[in-house]
Every structure is written in C-alpha cells, then in structure tokens.
PDB file of C-alpha atoms in Angstrom:
ATOM      1  CA  MET P   1     -12.287  -4.433   4.392  1.00 49.00           C
ATOM      2  CA  PRO P   2     -11.073  -1.319   6.317  1.00 59.00           C
ATOM      3  CA  ALA P   3      -7.528  -0.266   6.388  1.00 79.00           C
ATOM      4  CA  LEU P   4      -5.353  -2.525   8.582  1.00 88.00           C
ATOM      5  CA  ASP P   5      -2.479  -1.182  10.631  1.00 90.00           C
ATOM      6  CA  ARG P   6       1.184  -2.700  10.334  1.00 90.00           C
ATOM      7  CA  ILE P   7       2.955  -3.376  13.451  1.00 93.00           C
ATOM      8  CA  ASP P   8       6.579  -1.998  14.001  1.00 91.00           C
ATOM      9  CA  ASP P   9       8.776  -4.590  12.064  1.00 90.00           C
ATOM     10  CA  ALA P  10      11.374  -4.414  14.953  1.00 91.00           C
ATOM     11  CA  LEU P  11       8.714  -5.888  17.244  1.00 93.00           C
ATOM     12  CA  ILE P  12       7.645  -8.582  14.774  1.00 94.00           C
ATOM     13  CA  GLU P  13      11.235  -9.551  14.161  1.00 93.00           C
ATOM     14  CA  ARG P  14      11.671 -10.206  17.856  1.00 95.00           C
ATOM     15  CA  CYS P  15       8.943 -12.830  17.912  1.00 96.00           C
ATOM     16  CA  VAL P  16      10.310 -16.384  17.664  1.00 95.00           C
ATOM     17  CA  SER P  17       6.807 -17.923  17.211  1.00 93.00           C
ATOM     18  CA  PHE P  18       3.494 -17.431  15.846  1.00 93.00           C
ATOM     19  CA  GLN P  19       2.012 -17.426  19.292  1.00 93.00           C
ATOM     20  CA  GLN P  20       4.439 -14.411  20.015  1.00 95.00           C
ATOM     21  CA  ALA P  21       3.251 -12.588  17.000  1.00 95.00           C
ATOM     22  CA  LEU P  22      -0.280 -13.110  17.914  1.00 95.00           C
ATOM     23  CA  ALA P  23       0.121 -11.835  21.412  1.00 95.00           C
ATOM     24  CA  VAL P  24       2.120  -8.681  19.981  1.00 96.00           C
ATOM     25  CA  SER P  25      -0.692  -8.122  17.379  1.00 95.00           C
ATOM     26  CA  ARG P  26      -3.301  -8.346  20.122  1.00 95.00           C
ATOM     27  CA  ALA P  27      -1.283  -6.017  22.357  1.00 95.00           C
ATOM     28  CA  MET P  28      -0.728  -3.510  19.685  1.00 93.00           C
ATOM     29  CA  GLY P  29      -3.931  -3.629  17.933  1.00 88.00           C
ATOM     30  CA  ARG P  30      -6.428  -0.818  17.748  1.00 87.00           C
ATOM     31  CA  ARG P  31      -9.384  -3.129  18.389  1.00 88.00           C
ATOM     32  CA  LYS P  32      -9.268  -5.516  21.635  1.00 91.00           C
ATOM     33  CA  PRO P  33     -11.460  -8.324  20.803  1.00 93.00           C
ATOM     34  CA  ASN P  34     -11.783 -11.106  23.564  1.00 94.00           C
ATOM     35  CA  ASP P  35     -10.839 -14.738  23.096  1.00 95.00           C
ATOM     36  CA  ALA P  36     -14.471 -15.431  22.150  1.00 95.00           C
ATOM     37  CA  ALA P  37     -14.701 -12.905  19.560  1.00 95.00           C
ATOM     38  CA  LEU P  38     -11.364 -14.028  17.860  1.00 95.00           C
ATOM     39  CA  ALA P  39     -12.447 -17.598  17.983  1.00 95.00           C
ATOM     40  CA  ASN P  40     -15.687 -16.377  16.248  1.00 95.00           C
ATOM     41  CA  ALA P  41     -13.623 -14.398  13.641  1.00 94.00           C
ATOM     42  CA  VAL P  42     -11.434 -17.502  12.725  1.00 94.00           C
ATOM     43  CA  GLY P  43     -14.387 -19.881  12.723  1.00 94.00           C
ATOM     44  CA  VAL P  44     -13.185 -22.207  15.353  1.00 95.00           C
ATOM     45  CA  LEU P  45     -14.579 -23.332  18.754  1.00 94.00           C
ATOM     46  CA  PRO P  46     -13.129 -21.275  21.704  1.00 94.00           C
ATOM     47  CA  CYS P  47     -11.354 -24.402  22.809  1.00 92.00           C
ATOM     48  CA  VAL P  48      -9.502 -24.844  19.508  1.00 93.00           C
ATOM     49  CA  TRP P  49      -8.643 -21.020  19.573  1.00 94.00           C
ATOM     50  CA  SER P  50      -7.199 -21.757  23.124  1.00 93.00           C
ATOM     51  CA  ARG P  51      -4.919 -24.282  21.568  1.00 92.00           C
ATOM     52  CA  ILE P  52      -4.156 -22.037  18.650  1.00 92.00           C
ATOM     53  CA  GLN P  53      -2.860 -19.566  21.187  1.00 89.00           C
ATOM     54  CA  ASN P  54      -1.214 -21.739  23.512  1.00 88.00           C
ATOM     55  CA  LYS P  55       0.117 -24.417  20.935  1.00 85.00           C
ATOM     56  CA  PRO P  56       0.102 -27.492  23.680  1.00 84.00           C
ATOM     57  CA  LYS P  57       2.758 -29.986  22.661  1.00 83.00           C
ATOM     58  CA  ASN P  58       0.170 -33.050  22.800  1.00 86.00           C
ATOM     59  CA  ARG P  59      -2.818 -31.308  20.882  1.00 85.00           C
ATOM     60  CA  PRO P  60      -1.762 -28.125  18.805  1.00 83.00           C
ATOM     61  CA  ALA P  61      -4.038 -26.483  16.593  1.00 88.00           C
ATOM     62  CA  TYR P  62      -3.480 -24.059  13.585  1.00 88.00           C
ATOM     63  CA  THR P  63      -5.409 -21.170  12.100  1.00 89.00           C
ATOM     64  CA  PRO P  64      -7.112 -22.078   9.120  1.00 90.00           C
ATOM     65  CA  GLU P  65      -5.260 -20.414   6.188  1.00 91.00           C
ATOM     66  CA  ASP P  66      -8.361 -19.070   4.655  1.00 94.00           C
ATOM     67  CA  ARG P  67      -9.391 -17.103   7.987  1.00 95.00           C
ATOM     68  CA  TYR P  68      -6.238 -14.983   8.320  1.00 95.00           C
ATOM     69  CA  PRO P  69      -7.928 -11.943   6.824  1.00 94.00           C
ATOM     70  CA  ALA P  70     -10.799 -12.320   9.309  1.00 94.00           C
ATOM     71  CA  LEU P  71      -8.182 -12.533  12.127  1.00 95.00           C
ATOM     72  CA  CYS P  72      -6.430  -9.522  10.862  1.00 95.00           C
ATOM     73  CA  ASP P  73      -9.629  -7.591  10.610  1.00 94.00           C
ATOM     74  CA  ALA P  74     -10.495  -8.593  14.125  1.00 95.00           C
ATOM     75  CA  LEU P  75      -7.161  -7.355  15.484  1.00 95.00           C
ATOM     76  CA  GLY P  76      -7.210  -4.170  13.115  1.00 94.00           C
ATOM     77  CA  ASN P  77      -3.586  -5.121  12.025  1.00 95.00           C
ATOM     78  CA  VAL P  78      -1.569  -7.557   9.918  1.00 95.00           C
ATOM     79  CA  GLY P  79       0.971  -8.291  12.674  1.00 96.00           C
ATOM     80  CA  VAL P  80       0.597 -12.160  12.380  1.00 96.00           C
ATOM     81  CA  ILE P  81       0.891 -11.868   8.460  1.00 95.00           C
ATOM     82  CA  GLN P  82       4.153  -9.706   8.866  1.00 96.00           C
ATOM     83  CA  TRP P  83       5.491 -12.501  11.116  1.00 96.00           C
ATOM     84  CA  LEU P  84       4.684 -15.141   8.403  1.00 95.00           C
ATOM     85  CA  ALA P  85       6.333 -13.153   5.731  1.00 95.00           C
ATOM     86  CA  ALA P  86       9.563 -12.466   7.887  1.00 95.00           C
ATOM     87  CA  GLN P  87       9.961 -16.200   8.348  1.00 94.00           C
ATOM     88  CA  VAL P  88      10.706 -16.389   4.416  1.00 95.00           C
ATOM     89  CA  GLY P  89      12.687 -12.987   4.375  1.00 92.00           C
ATOM     90  CA  MET P  90       9.949 -10.823   3.063  1.00 91.00           C
ATOM     91  CA  GLU P  91       8.069  -7.831   4.384  1.00 85.00           C
ATOM     92  CA  LEU P  92       4.560  -6.734   3.566  1.00 85.00           C
ATOM     93  CA  VAL P  93       3.851  -3.624   1.400  1.00 78.00           C
ATOM     94  CA  PRO P  94       0.206  -2.572   0.918  1.00 74.00           C
ATOM     95  CA  LYS P  95      -1.107  -2.784  -2.433  1.00 76.00           C
ATOM     96  CA  VAL P  96      -2.726   0.587  -1.902  1.00 74.00           C
ATOM     97  CA  GLU P  97      -0.978   3.267   0.024  1.00 72.00           C
ATOM     98  CA  THR P  98      -1.692   6.625   1.132  1.00 78.00           C
ATOM     99  CA  ARG P  99       0.713   9.381   0.168  1.00 83.00           C
ATOM    100  CA  GLU P 100       1.722   9.448   4.012  1.00 81.00           C
ATOM    101  CA  GLN P 101       2.121   5.663   4.174  1.00 78.00           C
ATOM    102  CA  LEU P 102       4.298   5.838   1.067  1.00 82.00           C
ATOM    103  CA  LEU P 103       6.633   8.493   2.452  1.00 88.00           C
ATOM    104  CA  ARG P 104       6.911   6.818   6.014  1.00 84.00           C
ATOM    105  CA  ARG P 105       7.867   3.591   4.310  1.00 82.00           C
ATOM    106  CA  GLU P 106      10.344   5.306   1.841  1.00 90.00           C
ATOM    107  CA  LEU P 107      11.797   7.223   4.832  1.00 91.00           C
ATOM    108  CA  ALA P 108      12.251   3.840   6.786  1.00 89.00           C
ATOM    109  CA  GLU P 109      13.928   2.280   3.866  1.00 90.00           C
ATOM    110  CA  ILE P 110      16.319   5.306   3.615  1.00 94.00           C
ATOM    111  CA  GLU P 111      17.185   5.203   7.227  1.00 92.00           C
ATOM    112  CA  GLN P 112      17.857   1.251   7.087  1.00 89.00           C
ATOM    113  CA  ALA P 113      20.149   1.837   4.085  1.00 92.00           C
ATOM    114  CA  ARG P 114      21.961   4.534   5.961  1.00 93.00           C
ATOM    115  CA  ALA P 115      22.267   2.284   8.982  1.00 92.00           C
ATOM    116  CA  ALA P 116      23.589  -0.593   6.811  1.00 88.00           C
ATOM    117  CA  ALA P 117      26.271   1.564   5.104  1.00 83.00           C
TER     118      ALA P 117
END
C-alpha cells in the first residue's frame, strides 16, 4: 500500500461527524475519486455510498470496518481514521516514518507543549 498522507489535526478536530471528516478527507486528498470509485473501493453499491456520505435519519448506512484501508487508499490520506482516533482522545502515528516525518511530528509536539505552558 502506498504511503498515505495525514490531514492537519486542527482540521480534523473541527469535524463534528464522520461525514464532515470524510468531506475534509476528500477535499484535502491528493487523489480525487468520484462517488462511484469510492463506492467501489468500499465495496458497496453507489446508493449505499450515498447514504454513508449523507447519513439520512431514516436509512443510515455505515462504512464496513474492514474497508477503511481501501477508503483511505482511494483518498490518499487517513483523515477518516484520524477522526475516529480523535473521538477517543488519540492521534495517529505512522508505524514507519521517514526522517522528515519524524522531525515534523516532533516539532509539532514541541510547539504544542510550548503553547500549553
């Protein structure tokens, strides 16, 4: 699986729903798949994908939990996973980071610590 981008945590933290996080992930994604491609990636019919995105009160639909990797791959980022992690007070850290990614993450952590002090 190719490397996936992270979305700025400040953008993800402003999302109050999965649908908003999905919209941000689509807008910020380096890949721009259409709805049919995303439905195919998630393995659902286009009408089900529409319900996942719009979450109608009378007929909501949900992303199959085993299809999140394919959704992230289609978008080119992990924004929806970041949102899920943020809902339980966590944040994502890649298992393997390039030297630049590591330095950027550490710099962001230092800046957050300074701002909190």
